[in-house]
């Protein structure tokens, strides 16, 4: 059970890191705060 939780945490962490990199290249703050206003 703990293995699944650890795997999920790593997956969410890597996805969050990738999204943060994508938003940073577009000139956003990474959290999506300034991205929401541009949508």
PDB file of N, CA and C in Angstrom:
ATOM      1  N   UNK A   1       0.835  -1.201   0.000  1.00  0.00           N
ATOM      2  CA  UNK A   1       0.000   0.000   0.000  1.00  0.00           C
ATOM      3  C   UNK A   1       0.876   1.260   0.000  1.00  0.00           C
ATOM      4  N   UNK A   2       1.898   1.268   0.811  1.00  0.00           N
ATOM      5  CA  UNK A   2       2.781   2.435   0.875  1.00  0.00           C
ATOM      6  C   UNK A   2       3.507   2.642  -0.453  1.00  0.00           C
ATOM      7  N   UNK A   3       3.794   1.554  -1.164  1.00  0.00           N
ATOM      8  CA  UNK A   3       4.480   1.670  -2.453  1.00  0.00           C
ATOM      9  C   UNK A   3       3.616   2.445  -3.448  1.00  0.00           C
ATOM     10  N   UNK A   4       2.303   2.163  -3.440  1.00  0.00           N
ATOM     11  CA  UNK A   4       1.403   2.860  -4.365  1.00  0.00           C
ATOM     12  C   UNK A   4       1.351   4.346  -4.052  1.00  0.00           C
ATOM     13  N   UNK A   5       1.275   4.692  -2.769  1.00  0.00           N
ATOM     14  CA  UNK A   5       1.223   6.104  -2.366  1.00  0.00           C
ATOM     15  C   UNK A   5       2.507   6.814  -2.800  1.00  0.00           C
ATOM     16  N   UNK A   6       3.651   6.150  -2.615  1.00  0.00           N
ATOM     17  CA  UNK A   6       4.935   6.738  -2.991  1.00  0.00           C
ATOM     18  C   UNK A   6       4.995   6.945  -4.498  1.00  0.00           C
ATOM     19  N   UNK A   7       4.486   5.967  -5.257  1.00  0.00           N
ATOM     20  CA  UNK A   7       4.489   6.051  -6.717  1.00  0.00           C
ATOM     21  C   UNK A   7       3.600   7.198  -7.186  1.00  0.00           C
ATOM     22  N   UNK A   8       2.429   7.331  -6.553  1.00  0.00           N
ATOM     23  CA  UNK A   8       1.503   8.412  -6.917  1.00  0.00           C
ATOM     24  C   UNK A   8       2.133   9.772  -6.627  1.00  0.00           C
ATOM     25  N   UNK A   9       2.830   9.885  -5.485  1.00  0.00           N
ATOM     26  CA  UNK A   9       3.478  11.150  -5.130  1.00  0.00           C
ATOM     27  C   UNK A   9       4.536  11.519  -6.159  1.00  0.00           C
ATOM     28  N   UNK A  10       5.327  10.540  -6.590  1.00  0.00           N
ATOM     29  CA  UNK A  10       6.374  10.797  -7.585  1.00  0.00           C
ATOM     30  C   UNK A  10       5.744  11.219  -8.914  1.00  0.00           C
ATOM     31  N   UNK A  11       4.649  10.543  -9.295  1.00  0.00           N
ATOM     32  CA  UNK A  11       3.978  10.870 -10.558  1.00  0.00           C
ATOM     33  C   UNK A  11       3.432  12.286 -10.531  1.00  0.00           C
ATOM     34  N   UNK A  12       2.729  12.630  -9.446  1.00  0.00           N
ATOM     35  CA  UNK A  12       2.159  13.979  -9.319  1.00  0.00           C
ATOM     36  C   UNK A  12       3.280  15.015  -9.287  1.00  0.00           C
ATOM     37  N   UNK A  13       4.356  14.700  -8.586  1.00  0.00           N
ATOM     38  CA  UNK A  13       5.482  15.622  -8.482  1.00  0.00           C
ATOM     39  C   UNK A  13       6.129  15.892  -9.830  1.00  0.00           C
ATOM     40  N   UNK A  14       6.320  14.830 -10.625  1.00  0.00           N
ATOM     41  CA  UNK A  14       6.951  14.995 -11.933  1.00  0.00           C
ATOM     42  C   UNK A  14       6.035  15.753 -12.889  1.00  0.00           C
ATOM     43  N   UNK A  15       4.725  15.464 -12.829  1.00  0.00           N
ATOM     44  CA  UNK A  15       3.775  16.171 -13.691  1.00  0.00           C
ATOM     45  C   UNK A  15       3.739  17.650 -13.319  1.00  0.00           C
ATOM     46  N   UNK A  16       3.733  17.938 -12.002  1.00  0.00           N
ATOM     47  CA  UNK A  16       3.716  19.323 -11.533  1.00  0.00           C
ATOM     48  C   UNK A  16       4.983  20.051 -11.980  1.00  0.00           C
ATOM     49  N   UNK A  17       6.129  19.349 -11.918  1.00  0.00           N
ATOM     50  CA  UNK A  17       7.401  19.946 -12.323  1.00  0.00           C
ATOM     51  C   UNK A  17       7.393  20.280 -13.815  1.00  0.00           C
ATOM     52  N   UNK A  18       6.846  19.358 -14.628  1.00  0.00           N
ATOM     53  CA  UNK A  18       6.779  19.586 -16.072  1.00  0.00           C
ATOM     54  C   UNK A  18       5.868  20.766 -16.394  1.00  0.00           C
ATOM     55  N   UNK A  19       4.699  20.831 -15.733  1.00  0.00           N
ATOM     56  CA  UNK A  19       3.780  21.948 -15.960  1.00  0.00           C
ATOM     57  C   UNK A  19       4.418  23.263 -15.541  1.00  0.00           C
ATOM     58  N   UNK A  20       5.172  23.230 -14.418  1.00  0.00           N
ATOM     59  CA  UNK A  20       5.840  24.441 -13.941  1.00  0.00           C
ATOM     60  C   UNK A  20       6.854  24.922 -14.980  1.00  0.00           C
ATOM     61  N   UNK A  21       7.601  23.987 -15.580  1.00  0.00           N
ATOM     62  CA  UNK A  21       8.578  24.349 -16.611  1.00  0.00           C
ATOM     63  C   UNK A  21       7.871  24.947 -17.826  1.00  0.00           C
ATOM     64  N   UNK A  22       6.754  24.349 -18.225  1.00  0.00           N
ATOM     65  CA  UNK A  22       6.005  24.840 -19.379  1.00  0.00           C
ATOM     66  C   UNK A  22       5.504  26.255 -19.132  1.00  0.00           C
ATOM     67  N   UNK A  23       4.931  26.482 -17.941  1.00  0.00           N
ATOM     68  CA  UNK A  23       4.382  27.799 -17.630  1.00  0.00           C
ATOM     69  C   UNK A  23       5.496  28.834 -17.520  1.00  0.00           C
ATOM     70  N   UNK A  24       6.668  28.428 -17.024  1.00  0.00           N
ATOM     71  CA  UNK A  24       7.779  29.368 -16.875  1.00  0.00           C
ATOM     72  C   UNK A  24       8.279  29.834 -18.243  1.00  0.00           C
ATOM     73  N   UNK A  25       8.228  28.958 -19.257  1.00  0.00           N
ATOM     74  CA  UNK A  25       8.687  29.343 -20.587  1.00  0.00           C
ATOM     75  C   UNK A  25       7.711  30.327 -21.218  1.00  0.00           C
ATOM     76  N   UNK A  26       6.441  30.278 -20.785  1.00  0.00           N
ATOM     77  CA  UNK A  26       5.441  31.190 -21.330  1.00  0.00           C
ATOM     78  C   UNK A  26       5.400  32.500 -20.555  1.00  0.00           C
ATOM     79  N   UNK A  27       6.230  32.632 -19.519  1.00  0.00           N
ATOM     80  CA  UNK A  27       6.281  33.873 -18.753  1.00  0.00           C
ATOM     81  C   UNK A  27       5.267  33.923 -17.632  1.00  0.00           C
ATOM     82  N   UNK A  28       4.812  32.744 -17.146  1.00  0.00           N
ATOM     83  CA  UNK A  28       3.854  32.724 -16.037  1.00  0.00           C
ATOM     84  C   UNK A  28       4.598  32.486 -14.724  1.00  0.00           C
ATOM     85  N   UNK A  29       3.876  32.605 -13.611  1.00  0.00           N
ATOM     86  CA  UNK A  29       4.522  32.465 -12.306  1.00  0.00           C
ATOM     87  C   UNK A  29       4.687  31.002 -11.907  1.00  0.00           C
ATOM     88  N   UNK A  30       4.165  30.051 -12.721  1.00  0.00           N
ATOM     89  CA  UNK A  30       4.317  28.637 -12.408  1.00  0.00           C
ATOM     90  C   UNK A  30       3.123  28.077 -11.667  1.00  0.00           C
ATOM     91  N   UNK A  31       2.451  28.916 -10.884  1.00  0.00           N
ATOM     92  CA  UNK A  31       1.285  28.444 -10.125  1.00  0.00           C
ATOM     93  C   UNK A  31       0.021  28.537 -10.964  1.00  0.00           C
ATOM     94  N   UNK A  32       0.066  29.248 -12.069  1.00  0.00           N
ATOM     95  CA  UNK A  32      -1.100  29.397 -12.931  1.00  0.00           C
ATOM     96  C   UNK A  32      -1.906  30.630 -12.592  1.00  0.00           C
ATOM     97  N   UNK A  33      -1.441  31.435 -11.631  1.00  0.00           N
ATOM     98  CA  UNK A  33      -2.177  32.632 -11.229  1.00  0.00           C
ATOM     99  C   UNK A  33      -2.257  33.648 -12.356  1.00  0.00           C
ATOM    100  N   UNK A  34      -1.114  33.913 -13.011  1.00  0.00           N
ATOM    101  CA  UNK A  34      -1.105  34.888 -14.093  1.00  0.00           C
ATOM    102  C   UNK A  34      -1.572  34.254 -15.399  1.00  0.00           C
ATOM    103  N   UNK A  35      -1.589  32.929 -15.469  1.00  0.00           N
ATOM    104  CA  UNK A  35      -2.040  32.236 -16.681  1.00  0.00           C
ATOM    105  C   UNK A  35      -3.553  32.331 -16.809  1.00  0.00           C
ATOM    106  N   UNK A  36      -4.254  32.302 -15.667  1.00  0.00           N
ATOM    107  CA  UNK A  36      -5.714  32.336 -15.691  1.00  0.00           C
ATOM    108  C   UNK A  36      -6.233  33.645 -16.271  1.00  0.00           C
ATOM    109  N   UNK A  37      -5.494  34.733 -16.070  1.00  0.00           N
ATOM    110  CA  UNK A  37      -5.944  36.033 -16.561  1.00  0.00           C
ATOM    111  C   UNK A  37      -5.718  36.137 -18.069  1.00  0.00           C
ATOM    112  N   UNK A  38      -4.740  35.378 -18.607  1.00  0.00           N
ATOM    113  CA  UNK A  38      -4.449  35.426 -20.039  1.00  0.00           C
ATOM    114  C   UNK A  38      -5.413  34.543 -20.833  1.00  0.00           C
ATOM    115  N   UNK A  39      -6.065  33.573 -20.150  1.00  0.00           N
ATOM    116  CA  UNK A  39      -7.027  32.710 -20.837  1.00  0.00           C
ATOM    117  C   UNK A  39      -8.274  33.527 -21.151  1.00  0.00           C
TER     118      UNK A  39
END
